[in-house]
Tab-separated table of C-alpha atoms and ligand atoms in Angstrom:
chain	number	residue	atom	x	y	z
Q	209	MET	CA	-51.882	-24.369	85.948
Q	210	SER	CA	-49.149	-25.827	83.772
Q	211	SER	CA	-45.716	-24.300	83.660
Q	212	ARG	CA	-43.794	-23.447	80.549
Q	213	LEU	CA	-40.040	-23.803	80.366
Q	214	LEU	CA	-38.349	-21.199	78.154
Q	215	ARG	CA	-34.728	-20.272	77.474
Q	216	ALA	CA	-33.693	-17.284	79.554
Q	217	ASP	CA	-31.437	-15.907	76.797
Q	218	ASP	CA	-34.406	-15.472	74.445
Q	219	PRO	CA	-35.738	-11.887	74.530
Q	220	ALA	CA	-39.257	-13.174	73.749
Q	221	ALA	CA	-39.082	-15.383	76.848
Q	222	ILE	CA	-38.063	-12.415	78.995
Q	223	GLU	CA	-40.998	-10.462	77.576
Q	224	ALA	CA	-43.352	-13.379	78.315
Q	225	GLY	CA	-41.982	-13.552	81.866
Q	226	ALA	CA	-42.448	-9.822	82.371
Q	227	ARG	CA	-46.029	-10.028	81.125
Q	228	THR	CA	-46.724	-12.967	83.439
Q	229	LEU	CA	-45.416	-10.947	86.401
Q	230	ARG	CA	-47.467	-7.891	85.459
Q	231	ASP	CA	-50.556	-10.129	85.168
Q	232	GLY	CA	-50.078	-11.458	88.702
Q	233	GLY	CA	-48.380	-14.732	87.751
Q	234	LEU	CA	-45.344	-16.510	89.142
Q	235	VAL	CA	-42.094	-16.788	87.203
Q	236	ALA	CA	-39.113	-18.893	88.245
Q	237	PHE	CA	-35.914	-17.265	87.013
Q	238	PRO	CA	-32.168	-17.773	87.235
Q	239	THR	CA	-29.985	-15.565	89.402
Q	240	GLU	CA	-26.258	-15.914	89.969
Q	241	THR	CA	-26.960	-17.435	93.404
Q	242	VAL	CA	-29.925	-19.833	93.088
Q	243	TYR	CA	-33.194	-19.851	91.102
Q	244	GLY	CA	-35.864	-17.506	92.430
Q	245	LEU	CA	-39.656	-17.794	92.409
Q	246	GLY	CA	-40.767	-14.305	91.493
Q	247	ALA	CA	-43.940	-12.263	91.861
Q	248	ASN	CA	-44.670	-8.561	91.434
Q	249	ALA	CA	-43.721	-7.211	94.881
Q	250	PHE	CA	-46.634	-4.738	94.794
Q	251	ASP	CA	-49.235	-7.405	94.010
Q	252	ALA	CA	-50.168	-8.887	97.382
Q	253	ARG	CA	-52.242	-11.660	95.839
Q	254	ALA	CA	-49.417	-12.802	93.604
Q	255	VAL	CA	-47.041	-12.740	96.578
Q	256	ALA	CA	-49.545	-14.782	98.588
Q	257	ARG	CA	-49.347	-17.431	95.889
Q	258	VAL	CA	-45.580	-17.594	96.327
Q	259	PHE	CA	-46.079	-18.469	99.994
Q	260	GLU	CA	-48.728	-21.025	99.065
Q	261	VAL	CA	-46.650	-22.741	96.368
Q	262	LYS	CA	-43.605	-22.977	98.654
Q	263	ALA	CA	-45.646	-23.939	101.743
Q	264	ARG	CA	-43.680	-21.138	103.362
Q	265	PRO	CA	-44.729	-19.836	106.771
Q	266	SER	CA	-46.134	-16.333	106.569
Q	267	PHE	CA	-43.661	-15.034	109.175
Q	268	ASP	CA	-40.786	-15.524	106.727
Q	269	PRO	CA	-40.245	-12.340	104.652
Q	270	LEU	CA	-39.209	-12.317	100.982
Q	271	ILE	CA	-36.283	-10.559	99.344
Q	272	VAL	CA	-37.249	-7.847	96.860
Q	273	HIS	CA	-35.170	-7.837	93.678
Q	274	LEU	CA	-34.412	-4.685	91.687
Q	275	SER	CA	-32.788	-4.317	88.279
Q	276	GLU	CA	-30.809	-1.248	89.366
Q	277	GLY	CA	-29.568	0.048	92.699
Q	278	SER	CA	-31.050	3.419	91.691
Q	279	ASP	CA	-34.547	1.887	92.091
Q	280	LEU	CA	-33.975	1.381	95.821
Q	281	GLY	CA	-36.301	4.262	96.719
Q	282	ARG	CA	-39.261	2.295	95.355
Q	283	VAL	CA	-39.170	-0.047	98.348
Q	284	VAL	CA	-36.774	1.479	100.893
Q	285	ALA	CA	-37.287	4.549	103.088
Q	286	GLY	CA	-34.483	6.997	103.876
Q	287	ASP	CA	-30.816	7.281	102.886
Q	288	ASP	CA	-27.820	5.555	104.336
Q	289	ALA	CA	-24.252	6.255	103.217
Q	290	ARG	CA	-23.315	2.647	103.934
Q	291	VAL	CA	-25.847	1.458	101.358
Q	292	GLU	CA	-24.147	3.546	98.671
Q	293	ARG	CA	-20.782	2.133	99.606
Q	294	LEU	CA	-21.926	-1.485	99.692
Q	295	GLY	CA	-24.132	-1.119	96.632
Q	296	ALA	CA	-21.336	0.456	94.599
Q	297	ARG	CA	-19.046	-2.435	95.412
Q	298	PHE	CA	-21.312	-5.496	95.483
Q	299	TRP	CA	-24.336	-4.700	93.304
Q	300	PRO	CA	-25.294	-6.208	91.041
Q	301	GLY	CA	-24.358	-9.318	92.984
Q	302	PRO	CA	-25.069	-11.785	95.796
Q	303	LEU	CA	-25.676	-9.297	98.613
Q	304	THR	CA	-29.034	-8.595	100.264
Q	305	LEU	CA	-29.387	-5.548	102.489
Q	306	VAL	CA	-32.106	-5.303	105.120
Q	307	LEU	CA	-33.242	-1.691	105.317
Q	308	PRO	CA	-36.203	0.352	106.578
Q	309	ARG	CA	-39.114	-0.235	104.221
Q	310	ARG	CA	-41.562	2.055	102.530
Q	311	PRO	CA	-45.044	1.792	104.008
Q	312	ASP	CA	-46.734	1.153	100.646
Q	313	LEU	CA	-44.932	-2.150	100.119
Q	314	PRO	CA	-47.481	-4.877	100.894
Q	315	ASP	CA	-47.072	-6.316	104.388
Q	316	ILE	CA	-47.099	-9.849	103.094
Q	317	VAL	CA	-43.709	-9.264	101.410
Q	318	THR	CA	-41.990	-8.269	104.645
Q	319	ALA	CA	-44.080	-10.500	106.933
Q	320	GLY	CA	-45.198	-7.322	108.645
Q	321	LEU	CA	-41.661	-6.244	109.585
Q	322	ASP	CA	-40.747	-2.580	109.229
Q	323	THR	CA	-37.726	-3.592	107.174
Q	324	VAL	CA	-37.276	-5.070	103.701
Q	325	GLY	CA	-34.502	-7.236	102.281
Q	326	VAL	CA	-33.375	-5.948	98.862
Q	327	ARG	CA	-30.873	-7.021	96.295
Q	328	VAL	CA	-29.834	-6.317	92.716
Q	329	PRO	CA	-29.029	-9.686	91.161
Q	330	ALA	CA	-26.147	-9.925	88.686
Q	331	HIS	CA	-27.645	-12.509	86.339
Q	332	PRO	CA	-28.457	-10.755	83.037
Q	333	ALA	CA	-31.750	-12.648	82.620
Q	334	ALA	CA	-32.880	-11.696	86.126
Q	335	ARG	CA	-32.095	-8.042	85.528
Q	336	ALA	CA	-33.727	-8.055	82.093
Q	337	LEU	CA	-36.861	-9.703	83.514
Q	338	ILE	CA	-37.208	-7.214	86.367
Q	339	ARG	CA	-36.529	-4.273	84.077
Q	340	ALA	CA	-39.091	-5.472	81.529
Q	341	ALA	CA	-41.681	-6.143	84.235
Q	342	GLY	CA	-41.239	-2.547	85.375
Q	343	THR	CA	-41.750	-3.477	89.011
Q	344	PRO	CA	-39.647	-4.761	91.908
Q	345	VAL	CA	-39.871	-8.562	92.115
Q	346	ALA	CA	-40.309	-10.392	95.411
Q	347	ALA	CA	-38.600	-13.764	95.147
Q	348	PRO	CA	-37.576	-16.482	97.556
Q	349	SER	CA	-35.506	-19.416	96.369
Q	350	ALA	CA	-37.658	-21.613	94.106
Q	351	ASN	CA	-37.892	-24.649	96.397
Q	352	PRO	CA	-40.435	-25.957	98.867
Q	353	PHE	CA	-39.800	-24.400	102.282
Q	354	GLY	CA	-36.919	-26.018	104.127
Q	355	TYR	CA	-35.512	-27.940	101.192
Q	356	VAL	CA	-32.238	-27.418	99.301
Q	357	SER	CA	-32.342	-24.404	96.924
Q	358	PRO	CA	-32.439	-25.086	93.168
Q	359	THR	CA	-29.356	-24.275	91.114
Q	360	THR	CA	-30.714	-25.453	87.741
Q	361	ALA	CA	-34.056	-25.062	85.950
Q	362	GLU	CA	-34.477	-28.863	86.108
Q	363	HIS	CA	-34.402	-28.638	89.906
Q	364	VAL	CA	-37.230	-26.095	89.760
Q	365	VAL	CA	-39.266	-28.318	87.443
Q	366	GLU	CA	-38.765	-31.260	89.809
Q	367	LEU	CA	-39.573	-29.294	92.957
Q	368	LEU	CA	-42.344	-26.931	91.913
Q	369	GLY	CA	-43.116	-27.889	88.320
Q	370	GLN	CA	-46.791	-27.393	87.696
Q	371	ALA	CA	-47.324	-24.746	90.353
Q	372	VAL	CA	-45.333	-22.074	88.509
Q	373	ASP	CA	-46.651	-20.221	85.441
Q	374	LEU	CA	-43.321	-19.880	83.659
Q	375	ILE	CA	-39.788	-21.134	84.268
Q	376	LEU	CA	-36.839	-19.358	82.629
Q	377	ASP	CA	-33.909	-21.693	82.060
Q	378	GLY	CA	-30.556	-19.947	82.364
Q	379	GLY	CA	-28.468	-23.052	83.021
Q	380	PRO	CA	-26.622	-23.724	86.275
Q	381	CYS	CA	-26.185	-20.832	88.731
Q	382	GLY	CA	-22.619	-19.520	88.900
Q	383	VAL	CA	-22.378	-18.865	92.652
Q	384	GLY	CA	-24.601	-21.719	93.811
Q	385	LEU	CA	-25.252	-20.409	97.333
Q	386	GLU	CA	-27.808	-17.808	98.362
Q	387	SER	CA	-26.910	-14.167	98.827
Q	388	THR	CA	-25.254	-12.870	101.965
Q	389	ILE	CA	-27.803	-10.980	104.080
Q	390	VAL	CA	-26.673	-7.944	106.064
Q	391	SER	CA	-29.016	-5.872	108.162
Q	392	LEU	CA	-28.336	-2.166	108.263
Q	393	ALA	CA	-31.559	-1.606	110.200
Q	394	ALA	CA	-30.030	-2.834	113.441
Q	395	PRO	CA	-27.840	-0.438	115.483
Q	396	GLU	CA	-24.743	-2.207	114.187
Q	397	PRO	CA	-24.343	-3.876	110.774
Q	398	THR	CA	-25.378	-7.465	111.354
Q	399	LEU	CA	-24.671	-10.588	109.327
Q	400	LEU	CA	-28.001	-12.435	109.148
Q	401	ARG	CA	-26.937	-15.095	106.659
Q	402	PRO	CA	-23.483	-15.858	105.237
Q	403	GLY	CA	-23.583	-16.275	101.460
Q	404	GLY	CA	-22.066	-15.382	98.125
Q	405	VAL	CA	-20.219	-12.257	99.310
Q	406	SER	CA	-17.717	-13.069	102.034
Q	407	ARG	CA	-17.764	-11.530	105.465
Q	408	GLU	CA	-14.159	-10.410	104.971
Q	409	GLU	CA	-15.016	-8.435	101.796
Q	410	LEU	CA	-18.003	-6.797	103.505
Q	411	GLU	CA	-16.039	-5.777	106.559
Q	412	ASP	CA	-13.373	-4.347	104.300
Q	413	ALA	CA	-15.957	-2.268	102.415
Q	414	LEU	CA	-17.702	-1.113	105.597
Q	415	GLY	CA	-14.509	-0.425	107.492
Q	416	ALA	CA	-16.225	-2.066	110.459
Q	417	SER	CA	-16.810	-5.562	111.711
Q	418	LEU	CA	-20.126	-7.281	111.251
Q	419	VAL	CA	-22.049	-8.519	114.236
Q	420	ARG	CA	-23.152	-12.119	113.747
Q	421	ALA	CA	-26.885	-12.520	114.415
Q	422	ALA	CA	-27.667	-14.323	117.634
Q	423	ALA	CA	-29.037	-17.855	117.668
Q	424	PRO	CA	-32.401	-18.231	115.973
Q	425	ALA	CA	-35.386	-17.292	118.077
Q	426	GLU	CA	-39.014	-18.338	117.796
Q	427	ARG	CA	-39.658	-15.768	115.152
Q	428	PRO	CA	-36.241	-15.317	113.642
Q	429	LEU	CA	-34.841	-12.142	112.125
Q	430	ALA	CA	-33.980	-14.071	108.965
Q	431	PRO	CA	-35.822	-17.353	109.045
Q	432	GLY	CA	-33.024	-18.669	106.856
Q	433	GLN	CA	-31.551	-18.920	110.322
Q	434	LEU	CA	-34.099	-21.555	111.309
Q	435	GLU	CA	-31.894	-24.305	112.499
Q	436	ARG	CA	-33.041	-26.996	110.129
Q	437	HIS	CA	-33.108	-25.463	106.672
Q	438	TYR	CA	-31.419	-26.269	103.386
Q	439	ALA	CA	-32.007	-29.850	104.457
Q	440	THR	CA	-31.545	-33.170	102.731
Q	441	ARG	CA	-34.053	-35.879	103.599
Q	442	THR	CA	-31.204	-38.289	104.312
Q	443	PRO	CA	-29.566	-37.601	107.686
Q	444	LEU	CA	-26.323	-35.673	107.232
Q	445	ARG	CA	-23.398	-35.480	109.635
Q	446	ILE	CA	-20.333	-33.244	109.431
Q	447	LEU	CA	-17.071	-35.099	110.066
Q	448	PRO	CA	-14.514	-33.653	112.486
Q	449	GLY	CA	-11.811	-33.781	109.780
Q	450	PRO	CA	-10.906	-35.421	106.459
Q	451	ALA	CA	-12.831	-38.615	105.721
Q	452	ALA	CA	-11.268	-41.969	106.523
Q	453	PRO	CA	-12.044	-45.259	104.738
Q	454	LEU	CA	-15.226	-46.816	106.097
Q	455	PRO	CA	-15.189	-49.882	108.309
Q	456	ALA	CA	-17.136	-52.901	107.057
Q	457	GLY	CA	-20.815	-52.989	107.944
Q	458	ALA	CA	-21.211	-49.216	108.154
Q	459	GLY	CA	-24.330	-49.332	105.984
Q	460	ARG	CA	-25.006	-47.267	102.879
Q	461	VAL	CA	-22.992	-44.153	103.591
Q	462	GLY	CA	-22.493	-41.341	101.090
Q	463	LEU	CA	-19.542	-38.974	101.284
Q	464	LEU	CA	-19.427	-35.286	100.463
Q	465	ALA	CA	-15.682	-34.839	100.040
Q	466	TRP	CA	-13.794	-31.571	99.706
Q	467	SER	CA	-11.080	-32.059	97.079
Q	468	ALA	CA	-10.347	-35.790	96.836
Q	469	ALA	CA	-11.910	-39.123	97.795
Q	470	PRO	CA	-10.188	-40.944	100.656
Q	471	ARG	CA	-8.151	-43.998	99.783
Q	472	GLY	CA	-9.862	-47.302	100.389
Q	473	ARG	CA	-13.468	-48.104	99.683
Q	474	GLY	CA	-16.663	-48.471	101.567
Q	475	TYR	CA	-18.731	-45.409	100.565
Q	476	ALA	CA	-21.839	-46.151	98.557
Q	477	ALA	CA	-21.547	-42.779	96.800
Q	478	VAL	CA	-18.925	-40.037	96.758
Q	479	GLU	CA	-19.272	-36.422	95.611
Q	480	ILE	CA	-16.102	-34.349	95.309
Q	481	LEU	CA	-16.995	-30.687	95.733
Q	482	ALA	CA	-13.833	-28.938	94.593
Q	483	PRO	CA	-11.384	-31.095	92.633
Q	484	ASP	CA	-9.444	-27.847	92.053
Q	485	GLY	CA	-9.513	-27.025	95.777
Q	486	ARG	CA	-11.345	-23.728	95.168
Q	487	PRO	CA	-14.217	-22.666	97.444
Q	488	THR	CA	-16.012	-21.028	94.500
Q	489	THR	CA	-16.136	-24.403	92.753
Q	490	ALA	CA	-17.380	-26.079	95.935
Q	491	ALA	CA	-20.114	-23.467	96.445
Q	492	ALA	CA	-21.313	-23.707	92.845
Q	493	GLY	CA	-21.729	-27.473	93.099
Q	494	LEU	CA	-22.840	-27.875	96.717
Q	495	PHE	CA	-26.624	-28.039	96.380
Q	496	ALA	CA	-26.549	-30.238	93.272
Q	497	ALA	CA	-24.172	-32.637	95.050
Q	498	LEU	CA	-26.444	-32.745	98.121
Q	499	ARG	CA	-29.397	-33.413	95.881
Q	500	ARG	CA	-27.643	-36.326	94.111
Q	501	LEU	CA	-26.597	-37.850	97.430
Q	502	ASP	CA	-30.132	-37.411	98.734
Q	503	ALA	CA	-31.464	-39.353	95.731
Q	504	ALA	CA	-28.964	-42.207	96.089
Q	505	GLY	CA	-30.939	-44.241	98.631
Q	506	LEU	CA	-28.378	-43.796	101.412
Q	507	ASP	CA	-28.741	-44.350	105.157
Q	508	THR	CA	-26.453	-41.436	105.985
Q	509	ILE	CA	-24.450	-38.692	104.329
Q	510	VAL	CA	-21.176	-37.603	105.900
Q	511	ALA	CA	-19.515	-34.343	104.886
Q	512	GLU	CA	-15.926	-33.203	105.230
Q	513	PRO	CA	-15.575	-29.808	106.925
Q	514	CYS	CA	-13.908	-26.831	105.248
Q	515	PRO	CA	-12.182	-23.786	106.728
Q	516	GLU	CA	-14.713	-21.065	107.643
Q	517	ARG	CA	-13.061	-18.333	105.620
Q	518	GLY	CA	-14.481	-16.589	102.561
Q	519	LEU	CA	-17.217	-18.709	100.989
Q	520	GLY	CA	-16.295	-21.493	103.438
Q	521	LEU	CA	-18.381	-19.711	106.098
Q	522	ALA	CA	-21.528	-19.980	103.959
Q	523	ILE	CA	-20.763	-23.574	102.905
Q	524	MET	CA	-20.347	-24.711	106.528
Q	525	ASP	CA	-23.488	-22.757	107.509
Q	526	ARG	CA	-25.548	-24.697	104.920
Q	527	LEU	CA	-24.005	-28.031	105.949
Q	528	ARG	CA	-24.724	-27.365	109.627
Q	529	ARG	CA	-28.322	-26.512	108.918
Q	530	SER	CA	-28.679	-29.586	106.767
Q	531	SER	CA	-27.277	-31.698	109.591
Q	532	ALA	CA	-29.580	-30.278	112.288
Q	533	ARG	CA	-32.321	-32.803	113.008
Q	534	GLY	CA	-35.539	-30.987	113.587
S	106	LIG	O1	-29.681	-15.512	96.796
S	106	LIG	C1	-30.772	-15.262	97.295
S	106	LIG	O2	-30.911	-14.485	98.237
S	106	LIG	C2	-32.002	-15.958	96.665
S	106	LIG	C3	-32.207	-15.434	95.249
S	106	LIG	C4	-33.455	-15.954	94.623
S	106	LIG	O3	-32.168	-14.045	95.287
S	106	LIG	N1	-33.156	-15.745	97.479
S	106	LIG	C5	-33.318	-16.338	98.674
S	106	LIG	O4	-34.541	-16.071	99.239
S	106	LIG	O5	-32.475	-17.045	99.203
S	106	LIG	P1	-35.134	-16.901	100.456
S	106	LIG	O6	-36.498	-16.397	100.618
S	106	LIG	O7	-34.947	-18.332	100.217
S	106	LIG	O8	-34.285	-16.426	101.667
S	106	LIG	C6	-34.418	-15.084	102.078
S	106	LIG	C7	-34.015	-14.909	103.489
S	106	LIG	C8	-34.971	-15.551	104.456
S	106	LIG	O9	-34.216	-16.217	105.441
S	106	LIG	C9	-35.689	-14.343	105.045
S	106	LIG	O10	-36.066	-14.570	106.363
S	106	LIG	C10	-34.626	-13.262	104.951
S	106	LIG	O11	-34.034	-13.504	103.731
S	106	LIG	N2	-35.231	-11.926	104.942
S	106	LIG	C11	-35.968	-11.361	103.965
S	106	LIG	N3	-36.397	-10.141	104.339
S	106	LIG	C12	-35.931	-9.927	105.582
S	106	LIG	C13	-36.052	-8.855	106.519
S	106	LIG	N4	-36.758	-7.752	106.274
S	106	LIG	N5	-35.430	-8.985	107.706
S	106	LIG	C14	-34.706	-10.092	107.981
S	106	LIG	N6	-34.564	-11.139	107.149
S	106	LIG	C15	-35.166	-11.065	105.961
S	107	LIG	MG1	-34.705	-20.234	100.542
């Protein structure tokens, strides 16, 4: 199976992608968060191929993507006033809600759970693709399980290349971090994964605080919570504070710096995440920076910490998971 790479702003490419999905194929497509690897959510065989291509464990459910919030009833059972409130404010956008599922959604999508994660992505190509396919699209991030999510079409080609039927190239993702996942199926609204919508904004919209999911269990609620995930192959360590110049003989160390490189030398490679000091800039460039450092033949990567407010919560979450040795 050889993959084709087409421009996501070409209507003919969207039509080709939609046809591929309807025919049971896999299409990698841009979203505002990261690239997704999509299959028709109601085609269990196509969804099985997604798991196979990603080498993803079958206990890890997929997010179902809709082109409109009004399509929610195709995969979700029941009504919930909080969904209307959150959907009105954050959809289309980087928020996934975990809700009671409809029984006719194939079990493989939800890993047998009685809930489904749903989101309406904001990227125009993603919405156009889903709309043209005429079916909800189940899509994890388009990377092998456990590795850093792709934020450009080139990343997808490198990571999954030949295994995908069609790749839509929409350029770099604007947000750069995965969606925030909130469960409304638990007794209290629960933050399963910090992401592109900040906890503060969500709590403001809900008028309630979010419970943070407990430490990952054997069979986690959101396996994105698996401790080692979003990982670089090079060991990564988070520094306690701003980076200092390196002592001699420290080996080949790469630095993931926040807004400026430290004075003095010694780092074999330096990536500055947010020269403008803005968390949105840091988030958009995080995975690409990790990927470059990972390819630089380093012994270690060290990362400066950032305040855990707004997008900083999701950035530190990804860095911690990347630093967990598993
Ligand atoms: O931004 C995103 O969310 C991207 C783009 C492509 O939409 N998708 C993404 O998918 O990050 P994935 O599969 O890499 O991560 C989805 C996470 C997993 O940790 C999964 O366990 C969790 O969502 N999840 C999905 N359905 C769930 C459910 N019913 N209950 C709890 N967690 C769920
Ligand atoms: Mg993923």
